Coordinates of C-alpha atoms in Angstrom, one line a residue:
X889 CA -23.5 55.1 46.1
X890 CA -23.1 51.9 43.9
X891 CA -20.4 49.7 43.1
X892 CA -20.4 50.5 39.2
X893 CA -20.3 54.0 39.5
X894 CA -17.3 53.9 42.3
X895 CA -15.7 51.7 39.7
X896 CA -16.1 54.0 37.1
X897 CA -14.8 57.0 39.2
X898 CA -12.2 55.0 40.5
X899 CA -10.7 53.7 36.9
X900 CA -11.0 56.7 35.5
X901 CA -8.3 58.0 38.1
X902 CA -4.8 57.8 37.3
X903 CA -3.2 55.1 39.3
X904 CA -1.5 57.3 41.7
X905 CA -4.7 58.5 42.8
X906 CA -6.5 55.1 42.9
X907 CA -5.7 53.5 46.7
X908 CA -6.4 56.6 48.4
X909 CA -9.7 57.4 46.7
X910 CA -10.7 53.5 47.5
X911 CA -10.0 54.6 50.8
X912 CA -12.3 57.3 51.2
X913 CA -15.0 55.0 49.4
X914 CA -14.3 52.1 51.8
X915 CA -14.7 54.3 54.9
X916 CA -18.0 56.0 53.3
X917 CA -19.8 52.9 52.9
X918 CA -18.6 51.6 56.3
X919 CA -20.1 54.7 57.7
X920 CA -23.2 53.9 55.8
X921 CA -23.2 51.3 57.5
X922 CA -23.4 49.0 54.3
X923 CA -20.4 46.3 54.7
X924 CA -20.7 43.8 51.6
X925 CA -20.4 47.5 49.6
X926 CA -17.4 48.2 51.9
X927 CA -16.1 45.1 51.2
X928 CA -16.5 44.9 47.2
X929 CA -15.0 48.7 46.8
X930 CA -11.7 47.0 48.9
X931 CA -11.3 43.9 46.4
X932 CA -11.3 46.4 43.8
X933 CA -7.2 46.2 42.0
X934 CA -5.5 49.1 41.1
X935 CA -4.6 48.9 37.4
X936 CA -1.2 48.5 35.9
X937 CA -0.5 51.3 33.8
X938 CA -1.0 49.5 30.4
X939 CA -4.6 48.8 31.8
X940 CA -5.2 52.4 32.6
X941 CA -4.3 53.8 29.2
X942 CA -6.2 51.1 27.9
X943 CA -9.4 52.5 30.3
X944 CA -8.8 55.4 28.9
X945 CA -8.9 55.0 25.7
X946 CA -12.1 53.5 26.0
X947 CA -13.8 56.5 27.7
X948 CA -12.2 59.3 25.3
X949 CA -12.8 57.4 21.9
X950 CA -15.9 55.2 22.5
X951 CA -16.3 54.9 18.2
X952 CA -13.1 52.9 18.5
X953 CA -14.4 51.3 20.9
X954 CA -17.0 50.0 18.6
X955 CA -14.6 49.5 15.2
X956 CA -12.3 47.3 16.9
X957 CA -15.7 44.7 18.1
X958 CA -16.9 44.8 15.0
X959 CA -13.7 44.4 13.4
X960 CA -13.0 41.2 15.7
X961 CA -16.5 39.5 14.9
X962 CA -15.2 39.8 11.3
X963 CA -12.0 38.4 12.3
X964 CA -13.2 35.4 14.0
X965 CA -15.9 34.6 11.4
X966 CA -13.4 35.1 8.8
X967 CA -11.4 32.0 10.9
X968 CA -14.3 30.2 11.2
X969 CA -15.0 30.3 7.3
X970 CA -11.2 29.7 7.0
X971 CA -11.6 32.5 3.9
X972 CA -8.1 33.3 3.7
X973 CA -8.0 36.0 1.0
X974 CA -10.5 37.9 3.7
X975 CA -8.8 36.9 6.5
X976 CA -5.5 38.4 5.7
X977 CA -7.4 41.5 4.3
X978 CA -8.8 41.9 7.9
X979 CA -5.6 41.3 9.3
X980 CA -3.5 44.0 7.6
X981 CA -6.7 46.8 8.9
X982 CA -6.6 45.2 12.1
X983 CA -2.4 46.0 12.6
X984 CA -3.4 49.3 11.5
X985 CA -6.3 49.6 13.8
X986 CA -4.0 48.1 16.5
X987 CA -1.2 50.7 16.2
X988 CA -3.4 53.8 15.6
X989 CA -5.3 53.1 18.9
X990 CA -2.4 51.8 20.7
X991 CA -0.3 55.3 19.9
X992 CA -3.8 57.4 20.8
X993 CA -3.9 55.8 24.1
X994 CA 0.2 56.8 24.9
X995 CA -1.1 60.2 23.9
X996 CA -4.3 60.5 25.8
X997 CA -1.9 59.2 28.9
X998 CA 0.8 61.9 28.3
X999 CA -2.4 64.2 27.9
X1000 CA -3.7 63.3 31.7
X1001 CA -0.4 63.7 33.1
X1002 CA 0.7 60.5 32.8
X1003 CA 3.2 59.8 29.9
X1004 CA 4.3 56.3 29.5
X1005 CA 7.1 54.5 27.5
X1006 CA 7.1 51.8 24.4
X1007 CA 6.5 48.9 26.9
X1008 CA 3.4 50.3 28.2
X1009 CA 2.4 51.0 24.6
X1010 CA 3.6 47.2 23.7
X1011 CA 0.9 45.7 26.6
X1012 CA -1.7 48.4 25.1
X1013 CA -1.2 46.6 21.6
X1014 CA -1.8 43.0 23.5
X1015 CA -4.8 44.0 25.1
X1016 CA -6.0 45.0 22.0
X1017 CA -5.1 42.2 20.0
X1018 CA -7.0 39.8 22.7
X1019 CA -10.1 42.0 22.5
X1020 CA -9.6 41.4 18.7
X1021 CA -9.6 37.3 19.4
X1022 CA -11.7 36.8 22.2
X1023 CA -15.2 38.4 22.5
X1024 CA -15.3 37.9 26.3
X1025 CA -12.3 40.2 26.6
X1026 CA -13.9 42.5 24.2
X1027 CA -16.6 42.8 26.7
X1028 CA -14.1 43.3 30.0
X1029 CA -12.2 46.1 28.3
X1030 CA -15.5 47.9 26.9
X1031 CA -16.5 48.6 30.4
X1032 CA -12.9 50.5 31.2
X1033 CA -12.4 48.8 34.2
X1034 CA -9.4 47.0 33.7
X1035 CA -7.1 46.4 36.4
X1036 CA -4.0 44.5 34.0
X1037 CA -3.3 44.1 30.5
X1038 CA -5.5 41.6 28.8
X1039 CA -3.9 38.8 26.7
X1040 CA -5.2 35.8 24.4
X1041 CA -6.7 32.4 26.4
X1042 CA -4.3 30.0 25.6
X1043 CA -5.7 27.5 23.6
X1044 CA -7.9 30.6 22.1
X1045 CA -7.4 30.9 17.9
X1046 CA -5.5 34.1 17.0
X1047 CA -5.6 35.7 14.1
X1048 CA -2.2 35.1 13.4
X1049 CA -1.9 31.1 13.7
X1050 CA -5.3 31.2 11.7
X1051 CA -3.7 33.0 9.0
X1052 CA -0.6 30.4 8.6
X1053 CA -2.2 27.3 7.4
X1054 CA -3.9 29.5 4.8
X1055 CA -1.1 31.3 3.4
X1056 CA 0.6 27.2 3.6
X1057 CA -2.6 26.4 1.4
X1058 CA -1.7 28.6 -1.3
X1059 CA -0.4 26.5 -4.7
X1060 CA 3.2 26.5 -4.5
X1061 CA 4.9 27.9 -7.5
X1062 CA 6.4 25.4 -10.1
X1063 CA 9.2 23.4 -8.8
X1064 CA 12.1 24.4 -10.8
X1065 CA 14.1 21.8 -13.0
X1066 CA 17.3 20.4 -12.0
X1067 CA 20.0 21.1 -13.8
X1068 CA 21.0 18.0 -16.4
X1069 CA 18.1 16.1 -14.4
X1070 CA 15.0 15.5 -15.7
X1071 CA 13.6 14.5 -12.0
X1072 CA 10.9 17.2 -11.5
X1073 CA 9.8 17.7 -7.8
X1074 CA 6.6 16.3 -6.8
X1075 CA 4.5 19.2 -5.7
X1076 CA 2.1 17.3 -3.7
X1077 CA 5.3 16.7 -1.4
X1078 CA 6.4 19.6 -1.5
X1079 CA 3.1 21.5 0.1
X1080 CA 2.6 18.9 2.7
X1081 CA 6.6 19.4 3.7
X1082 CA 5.8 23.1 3.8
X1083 CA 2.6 22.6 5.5
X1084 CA 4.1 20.4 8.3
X1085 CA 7.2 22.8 8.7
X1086 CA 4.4 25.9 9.6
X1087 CA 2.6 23.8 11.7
X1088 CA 5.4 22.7 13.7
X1089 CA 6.4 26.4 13.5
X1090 CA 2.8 27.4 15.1
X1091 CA 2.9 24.8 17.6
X1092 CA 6.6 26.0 18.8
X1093 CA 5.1 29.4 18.6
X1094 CA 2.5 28.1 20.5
X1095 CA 4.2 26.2 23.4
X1096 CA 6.9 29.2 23.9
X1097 CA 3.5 31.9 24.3
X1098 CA 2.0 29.6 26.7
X1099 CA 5.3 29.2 28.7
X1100 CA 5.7 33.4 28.8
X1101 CA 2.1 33.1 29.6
X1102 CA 2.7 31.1 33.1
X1103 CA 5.4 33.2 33.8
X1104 CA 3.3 36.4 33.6
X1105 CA 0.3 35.2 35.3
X1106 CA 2.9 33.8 38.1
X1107 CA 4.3 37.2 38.5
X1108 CA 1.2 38.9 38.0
X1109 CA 0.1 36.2 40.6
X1110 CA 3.0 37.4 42.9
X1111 CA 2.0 41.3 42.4
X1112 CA -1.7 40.9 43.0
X1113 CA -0.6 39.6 46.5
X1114 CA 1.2 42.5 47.4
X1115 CA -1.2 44.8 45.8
X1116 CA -3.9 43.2 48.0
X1117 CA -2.3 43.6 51.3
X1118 CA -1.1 47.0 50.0
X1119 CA -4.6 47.8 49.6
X1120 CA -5.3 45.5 53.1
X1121 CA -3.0 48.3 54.8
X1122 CA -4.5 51.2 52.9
X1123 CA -8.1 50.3 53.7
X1124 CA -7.4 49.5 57.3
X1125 CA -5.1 52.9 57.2
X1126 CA -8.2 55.5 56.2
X1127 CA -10.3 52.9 59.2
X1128 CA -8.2 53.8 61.9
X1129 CA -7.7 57.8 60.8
X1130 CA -11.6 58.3 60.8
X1131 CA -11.3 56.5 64.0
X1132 CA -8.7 58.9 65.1
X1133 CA -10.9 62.1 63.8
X1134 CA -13.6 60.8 66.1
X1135 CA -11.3 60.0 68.9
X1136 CA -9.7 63.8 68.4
X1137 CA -12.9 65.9 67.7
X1138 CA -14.3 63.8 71.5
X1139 CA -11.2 64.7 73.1
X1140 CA -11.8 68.0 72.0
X1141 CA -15.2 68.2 73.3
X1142 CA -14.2 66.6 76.6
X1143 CA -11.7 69.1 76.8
X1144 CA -14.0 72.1 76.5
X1145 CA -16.4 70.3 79.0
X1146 CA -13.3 70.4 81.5
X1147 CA -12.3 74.0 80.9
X1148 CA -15.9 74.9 82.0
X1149 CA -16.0 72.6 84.5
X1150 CA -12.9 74.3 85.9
X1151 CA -14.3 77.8 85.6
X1152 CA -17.8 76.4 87.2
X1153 CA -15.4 74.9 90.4
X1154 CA -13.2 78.3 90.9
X1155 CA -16.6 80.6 90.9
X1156 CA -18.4 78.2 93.0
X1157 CA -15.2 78.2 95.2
X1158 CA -14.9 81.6 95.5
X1159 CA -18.3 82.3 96.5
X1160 CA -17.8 79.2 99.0
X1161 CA -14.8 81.2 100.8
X1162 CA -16.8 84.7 100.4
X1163 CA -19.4 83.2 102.2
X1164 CA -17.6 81.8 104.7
X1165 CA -15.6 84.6 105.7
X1166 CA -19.0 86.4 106.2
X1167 CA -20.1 83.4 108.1
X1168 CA -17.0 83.7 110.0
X1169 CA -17.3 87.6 110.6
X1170 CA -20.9 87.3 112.1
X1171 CA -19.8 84.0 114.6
X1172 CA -17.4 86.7 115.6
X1173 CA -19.9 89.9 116.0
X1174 CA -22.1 87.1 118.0
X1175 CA -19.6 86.5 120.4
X1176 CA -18.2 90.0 120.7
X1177 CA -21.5 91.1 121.6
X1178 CA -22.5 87.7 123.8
X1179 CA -19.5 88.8 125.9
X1180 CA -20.2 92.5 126.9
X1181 CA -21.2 93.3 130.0
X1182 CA -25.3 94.3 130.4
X1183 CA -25.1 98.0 130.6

């Protein structure tokens, strides 16, 4: 037994099924006698639903798994290059890409049992959309052990603020004449107005994701603490019933020892009394016979 492959068993469960099978793990390697295992299987976090769909989508379509890396290297070096035309080409396949594998994962879920609602879907989408931008979290959710939805590194470029300073680039069309003016509207001001107004926009965007960022991780914060001592409780709970087994299956034994005990005691009492009547009936022939006259 290994650490990987209890992870893999483990996240491959749905999440009803995860603390108690971490249990039996965590009590098998104690038995083992190999604590740092014990210890590691315990610190394992039981995923959010989002993150299981999103496991299992990884293990029941592993050539999606590979379109959506490949199609986030392109992404990111199509940011890199700033090539907008290429950029927003990879965009549109990477919505559709997005959506497909987020509505394949609600139905592998409903598939295992498991059906799950639009806002489970939604967190699905955002875990995919940070594997898209980020290559580290490409990697975390390619193993399919995630324990919560996955979402952008603030400060990370997204596809999505990439993509607005390029379609800001784009010539603006002619400025159109004022009526019984002949004023015509210098364009140069014009695109750096329009430029300035997205980037204000993105940086708005930008402060209000980071703000509902905070907040999640704060929650999540709050839930991983209970989840811990949940899993503190549920650890220490399968401890002390393999304890209890042990303590049972001795009393048992001791019990047994005691019934034979018993039964040794009454036979060996019973031939103590048999043998002391006897005793008791030759004292009495000695006497009987010490006492008669000498004929």
């Amino acid at each position: 037994m290994d650490l990987e492959s209890v992870a893999d068993e483990l996240y491959a469960l749905p999440p009803g099924e995860f603390v108690a099978a971490r249990g039996r793990h965590v009590a098998a390697a104690r038995t083992a006698k190999e604590p740092a295992l014990a210890k590691q299987i315990a610190a394992l976090r039981k995923p959010t639903l989002a993150a299981w769909a999103g496991n299992l989508l990884v293990r029941s379509a592993p050539e999606q798994v590979d379109a959506l890396r490949r199609l986030g290297e392109g992404l990111r070096a199509a940011q890199e290059r700033l090539a907008g035309e290429q950029l927003r080409e990879l965009t549109r396949q990477r919505n559709a890409l997005v959506a497909e594998l987020a509505r394949e994962a609600r139905r592998l879920a409903a598939e295992a049992g498991q059906p799950v609602g639009d806002a489970v879907q939604h967190e699905v989408e955002t875990t995919l959309h940070a594997v898209l931008a980020d290559p580290e979290a490409a990697g975390e959710w390619a193993a399919g052990h995630l324990a919560k939805p996955l979402t952008t590194r603030p400060g990370f470029p997204t596809t999505a603020s990439a993509a607005a300073p390029a379609s800001a680039s784009a010539p603006p069309s002619r400025p159109a004449r004022k009526r019984h003016l002949k004023v015509v509207e210098d364009p140069a001001k014009a695109r750096a107005a329009e430029l300035a107004r997205v980037r204000e926009e993105a940086r708005t965007a930008e402060r209000r994701a980071r703000d509902q960022e905070k907040a999640l991780h704060r929650d999540e914060g709050g839930r991983d603490k209970a989840e811990t001592r949940l899993d503190e409780a549920a650890a220490r709970v399968a401890e002390l019933t393999e304890k209890l087994r042990a303590a049972e299956e001795a009393e048992s034994q001791a019990r047994e020892a005691l019934t034979r005990a018993r039964r040794t005691a009454a036979a060996t009492a019973r031939t103590a009394r048999e043998s002391r009547r006897a005793a008791d009936r030759a004292a009495s022939e000695l006497t009987t016979l010490e006492t008669e006259p000498d004929s």
